[in-house]
Coordinates of C-alpha atoms in Angstrom, one line a residue:
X1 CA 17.3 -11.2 3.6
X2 CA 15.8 -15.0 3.8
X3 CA 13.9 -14.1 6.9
X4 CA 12.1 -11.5 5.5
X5 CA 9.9 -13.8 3.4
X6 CA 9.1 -15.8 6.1
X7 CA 8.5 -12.5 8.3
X8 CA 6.3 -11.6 5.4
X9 CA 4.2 -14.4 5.5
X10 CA 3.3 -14.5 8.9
X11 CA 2.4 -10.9 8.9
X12 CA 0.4 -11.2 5.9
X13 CA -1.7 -14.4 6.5
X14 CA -2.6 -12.7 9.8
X15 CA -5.1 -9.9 9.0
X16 CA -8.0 -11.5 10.4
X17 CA -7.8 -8.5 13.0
X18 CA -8.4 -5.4 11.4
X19 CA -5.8 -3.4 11.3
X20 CA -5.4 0.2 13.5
X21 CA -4.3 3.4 12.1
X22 CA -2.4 4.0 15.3
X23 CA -0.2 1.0 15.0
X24 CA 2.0 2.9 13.0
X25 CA 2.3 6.6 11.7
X26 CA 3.8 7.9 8.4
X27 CA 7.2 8.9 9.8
X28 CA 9.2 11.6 7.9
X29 CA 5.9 13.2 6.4
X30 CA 4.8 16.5 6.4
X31 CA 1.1 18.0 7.9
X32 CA -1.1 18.4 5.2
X33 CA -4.3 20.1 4.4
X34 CA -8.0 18.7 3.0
X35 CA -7.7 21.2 0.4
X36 CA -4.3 19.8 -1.0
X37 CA -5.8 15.8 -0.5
X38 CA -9.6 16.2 -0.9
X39 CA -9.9 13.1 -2.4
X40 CA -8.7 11.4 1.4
X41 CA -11.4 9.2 3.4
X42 CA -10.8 7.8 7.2
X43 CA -12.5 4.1 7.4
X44 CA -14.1 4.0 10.5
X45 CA -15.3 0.9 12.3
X46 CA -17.3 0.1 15.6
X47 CA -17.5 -3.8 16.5
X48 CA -20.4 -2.1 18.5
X49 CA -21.8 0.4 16.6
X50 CA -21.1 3.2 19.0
X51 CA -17.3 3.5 19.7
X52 CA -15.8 4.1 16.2
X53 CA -12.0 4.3 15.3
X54 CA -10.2 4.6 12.4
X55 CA -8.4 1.4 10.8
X56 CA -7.8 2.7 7.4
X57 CA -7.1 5.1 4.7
X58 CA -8.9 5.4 1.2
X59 CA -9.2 7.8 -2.0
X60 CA -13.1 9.2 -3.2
X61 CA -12.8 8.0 -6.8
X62 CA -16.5 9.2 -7.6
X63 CA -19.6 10.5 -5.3
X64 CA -20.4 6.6 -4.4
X65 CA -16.7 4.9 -4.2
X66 CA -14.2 5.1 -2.0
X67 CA -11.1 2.9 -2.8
X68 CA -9.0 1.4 -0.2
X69 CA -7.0 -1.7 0.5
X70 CA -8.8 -5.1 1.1
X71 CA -7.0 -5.9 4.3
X72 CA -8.5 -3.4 5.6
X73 CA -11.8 -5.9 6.5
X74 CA -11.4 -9.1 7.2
X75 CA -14.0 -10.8 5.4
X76 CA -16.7 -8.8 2.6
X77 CA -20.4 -8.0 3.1
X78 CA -20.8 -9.3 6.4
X79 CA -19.2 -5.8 8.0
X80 CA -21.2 -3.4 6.3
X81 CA -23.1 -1.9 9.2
X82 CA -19.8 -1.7 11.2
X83 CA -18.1 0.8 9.0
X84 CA -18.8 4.4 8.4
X85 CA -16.4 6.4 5.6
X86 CA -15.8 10.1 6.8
X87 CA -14.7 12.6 4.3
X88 CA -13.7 16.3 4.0
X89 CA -12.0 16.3 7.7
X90 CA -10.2 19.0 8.5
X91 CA -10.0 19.4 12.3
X92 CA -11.9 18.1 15.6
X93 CA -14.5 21.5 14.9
X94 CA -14.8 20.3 11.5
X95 CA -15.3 17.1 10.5
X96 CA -16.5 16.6 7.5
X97 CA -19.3 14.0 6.4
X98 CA -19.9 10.5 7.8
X99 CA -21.3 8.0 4.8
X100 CA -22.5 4.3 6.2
X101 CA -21.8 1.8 3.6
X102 CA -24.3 -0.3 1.0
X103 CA -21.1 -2.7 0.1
X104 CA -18.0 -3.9 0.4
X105 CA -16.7 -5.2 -2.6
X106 CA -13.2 -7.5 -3.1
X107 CA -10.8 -7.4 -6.1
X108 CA -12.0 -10.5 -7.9
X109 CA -8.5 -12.3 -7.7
X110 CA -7.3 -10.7 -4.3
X111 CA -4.9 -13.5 -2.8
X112 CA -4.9 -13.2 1.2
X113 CA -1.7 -15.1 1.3
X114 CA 0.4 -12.1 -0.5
X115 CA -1.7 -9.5 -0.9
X116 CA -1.7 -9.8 -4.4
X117 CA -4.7 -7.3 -5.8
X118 CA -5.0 -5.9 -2.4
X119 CA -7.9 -3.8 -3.2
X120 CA -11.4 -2.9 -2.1
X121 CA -14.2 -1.0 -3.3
X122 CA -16.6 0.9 -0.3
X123 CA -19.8 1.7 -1.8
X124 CA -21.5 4.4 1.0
X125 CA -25.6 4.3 1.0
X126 CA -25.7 8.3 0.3
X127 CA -24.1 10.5 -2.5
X128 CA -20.8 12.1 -1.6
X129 CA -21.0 16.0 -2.3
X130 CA -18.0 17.7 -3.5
X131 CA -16.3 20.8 -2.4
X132 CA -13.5 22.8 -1.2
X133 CA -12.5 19.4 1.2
X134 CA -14.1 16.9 -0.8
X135 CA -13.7 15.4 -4.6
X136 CA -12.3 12.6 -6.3
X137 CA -9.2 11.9 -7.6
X138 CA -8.2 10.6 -11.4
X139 CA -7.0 7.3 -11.8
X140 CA -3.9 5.9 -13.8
X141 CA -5.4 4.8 -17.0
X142 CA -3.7 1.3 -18.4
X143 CA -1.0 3.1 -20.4
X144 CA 0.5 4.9 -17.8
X145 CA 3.7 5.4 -17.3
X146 CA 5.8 5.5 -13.5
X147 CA 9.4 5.5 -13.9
X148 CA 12.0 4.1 -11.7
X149 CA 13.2 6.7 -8.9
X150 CA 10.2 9.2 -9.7
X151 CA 8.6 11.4 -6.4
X152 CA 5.7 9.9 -5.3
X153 CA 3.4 11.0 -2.6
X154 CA 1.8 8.7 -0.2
X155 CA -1.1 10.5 2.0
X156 CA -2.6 9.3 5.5
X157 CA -3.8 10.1 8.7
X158 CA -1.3 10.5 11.9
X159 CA -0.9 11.7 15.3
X160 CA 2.0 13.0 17.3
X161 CA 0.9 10.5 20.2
X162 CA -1.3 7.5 20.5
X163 CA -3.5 10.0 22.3
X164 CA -3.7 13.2 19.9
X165 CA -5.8 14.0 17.1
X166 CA -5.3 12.4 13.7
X167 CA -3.9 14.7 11.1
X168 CA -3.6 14.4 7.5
X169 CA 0.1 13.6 6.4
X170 CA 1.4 13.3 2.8
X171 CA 5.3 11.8 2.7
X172 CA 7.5 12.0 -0.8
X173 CA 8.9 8.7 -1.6
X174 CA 10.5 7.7 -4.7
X175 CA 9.3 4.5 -6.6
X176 CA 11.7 1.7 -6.5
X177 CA 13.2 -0.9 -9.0
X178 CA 11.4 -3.9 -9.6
X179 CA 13.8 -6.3 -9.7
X180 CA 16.1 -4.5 -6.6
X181 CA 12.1 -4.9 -4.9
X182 CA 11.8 -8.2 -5.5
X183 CA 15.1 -8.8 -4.1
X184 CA 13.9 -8.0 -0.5
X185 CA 10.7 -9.3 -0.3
X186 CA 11.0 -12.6 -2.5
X187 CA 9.3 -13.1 -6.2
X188 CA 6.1 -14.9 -4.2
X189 CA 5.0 -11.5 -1.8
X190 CA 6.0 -9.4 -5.0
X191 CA 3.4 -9.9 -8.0
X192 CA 3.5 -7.7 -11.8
X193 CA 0.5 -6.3 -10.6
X194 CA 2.6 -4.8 -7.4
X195 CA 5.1 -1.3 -7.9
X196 CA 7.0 -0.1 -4.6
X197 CA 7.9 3.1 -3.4
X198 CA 10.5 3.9 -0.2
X199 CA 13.1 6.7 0.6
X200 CA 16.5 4.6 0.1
X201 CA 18.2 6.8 2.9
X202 CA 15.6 5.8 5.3
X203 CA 13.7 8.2 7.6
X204 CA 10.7 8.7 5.7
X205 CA 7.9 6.3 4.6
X206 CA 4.4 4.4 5.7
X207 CA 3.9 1.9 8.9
X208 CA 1.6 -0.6 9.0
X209 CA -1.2 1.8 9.9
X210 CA -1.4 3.3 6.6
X211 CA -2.7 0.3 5.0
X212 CA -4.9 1.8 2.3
X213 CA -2.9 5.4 1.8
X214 CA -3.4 6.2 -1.7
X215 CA -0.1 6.7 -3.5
X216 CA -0.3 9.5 -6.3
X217 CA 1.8 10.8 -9.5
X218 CA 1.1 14.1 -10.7
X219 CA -2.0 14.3 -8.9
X220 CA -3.4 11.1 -10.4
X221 CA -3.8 8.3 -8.3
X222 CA -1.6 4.9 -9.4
X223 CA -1.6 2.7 -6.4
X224 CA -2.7 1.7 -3.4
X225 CA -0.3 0.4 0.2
X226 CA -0.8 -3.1 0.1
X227 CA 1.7 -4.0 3.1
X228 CA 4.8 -2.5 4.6
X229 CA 7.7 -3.6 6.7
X230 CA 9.1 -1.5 9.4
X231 CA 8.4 2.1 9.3
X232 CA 10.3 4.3 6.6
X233 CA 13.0 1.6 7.1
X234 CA 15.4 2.4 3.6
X235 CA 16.0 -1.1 3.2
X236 CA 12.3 -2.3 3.0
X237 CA 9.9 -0.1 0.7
X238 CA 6.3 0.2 0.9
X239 CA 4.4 -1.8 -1.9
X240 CA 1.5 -1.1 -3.1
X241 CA -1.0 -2.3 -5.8
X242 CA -0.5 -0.8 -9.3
X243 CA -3.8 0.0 -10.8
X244 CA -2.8 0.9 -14.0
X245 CA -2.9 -2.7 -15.2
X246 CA -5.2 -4.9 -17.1
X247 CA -7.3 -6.5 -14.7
X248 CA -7.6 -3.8 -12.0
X249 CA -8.6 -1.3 -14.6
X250 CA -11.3 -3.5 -15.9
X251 CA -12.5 -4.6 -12.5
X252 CA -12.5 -0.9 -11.5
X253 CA -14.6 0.4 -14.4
X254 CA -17.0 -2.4 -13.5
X255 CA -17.3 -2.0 -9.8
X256 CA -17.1 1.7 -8.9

């Protein structure tokens, strides 16, 4: 258990590199459809403005916003012509809409070192139309309640190989005890504003290529992956940031 801190630490002080949805894919999930997750956006980036990839994973939370996790640029505003926000993908023949982004805005108290308010706002230059593939999804207000050892459902975008074509994937998890949380990862990389979620079997969960996957509740969205250790490991859950808290709701209503 002491290690993992430590492990912790190194991994999350080191996301100067952006990070790659291929790194990792949600293991234990199930395909999914656009018309079940409309509300799902792949972050594209190009360091040369032609080759773009995926690195992340975000939720449409109205026709201009797109919320994500902050890792997943490594420093705001200075990107913004390197991303590109596609929604409403369903297959390679149908792709959906590419947005370029206006702005890329931080969580006011986002701490680097433990990924403490791990959020990011992507404001796109053009209005996001919705449809059958495309609309937003709710968020938690502040007096929401998540229960211990409730089903969860954390969405992203995987492939069979490193080769194939990304998919959408949802994966049930169940959300996990605070305290028994805070047990494996160490009070400092676990913050109130934090909730986790794993499979305590193992076999199922998010790898660290799902930074950003929306976690939802009833089909409203309450958090965000922050980090993750291993891949659907049962002794290390996912943890992602709550938003149904006092300073995330207010810096949401303010920014998006």
């Amino acid at each position: 258990m002491s290690k993992v801190p430590l492990l912790l630490a190194i991994c999350l002080t080191s996301t100067a590199a952006l990070p790659d949805i291929n790194q990792g894919r949600i293991v234990g999930g199930t395909v999914a459809t656009a018309s079940e997750y409309p509300y799902i956006a792949k972050i594209l980036y190009a360091s040369d403005h032609v080759n773009y990839r995926p690195v992340c994973v975000g939720a449409i939370i109205n026709n201009r916003s797109i919320l994500t996790g902050r890792v997943c640029w490594s420093a705001p505003n200075n990107q913004v012509l390197l991303f590109l926000a596609q929604v409403g993908y369903v297959n390679a023949t149908n792709i959906g809409s590419l947005h370029s982004i206006a702005q890329l805005i931080q969580h006011s108290s986002y701490n680097s070192w433990n990924q403490a308010h791990s959020l990011g706002i992507l404001r796109v230059t053009t209005i996001i139309y919705f449809g059958t593939y495309v609309r937003p999804i709710p968020l938690a207000p502040l007096d929401y309640t998540l229960p211990d050892h409730e089903n969860v459902v954390a969405i992203g975008l995987s492939s069979t190989t490193a080769t194939s074509e990304l998919q959408l994937n949802a994966v049930e998890l169940r959300t996990i005890n605070q305290d028994r949380c805070e047990m494996v990862y160490g009070m400092n990389f676990l913050s109130p504003d934090m909730v986790c979620a794993g499979w305590e079997t193992g076999g199922r969960g998010l790898c660290h290529g799902d930074i950003g996957a929306p976690l939802v509740h009833n089909n409203v969205l309450v958090g965000i992956t922050a980090y993750t250790h291993g891949c659907g490991d049962g002794n290390f859950p996912s943890v992602f940031t709550r938003l149904y808290q006092p300073m995330t709701v207010s810096w949401l209503e303010g920014n998006s």
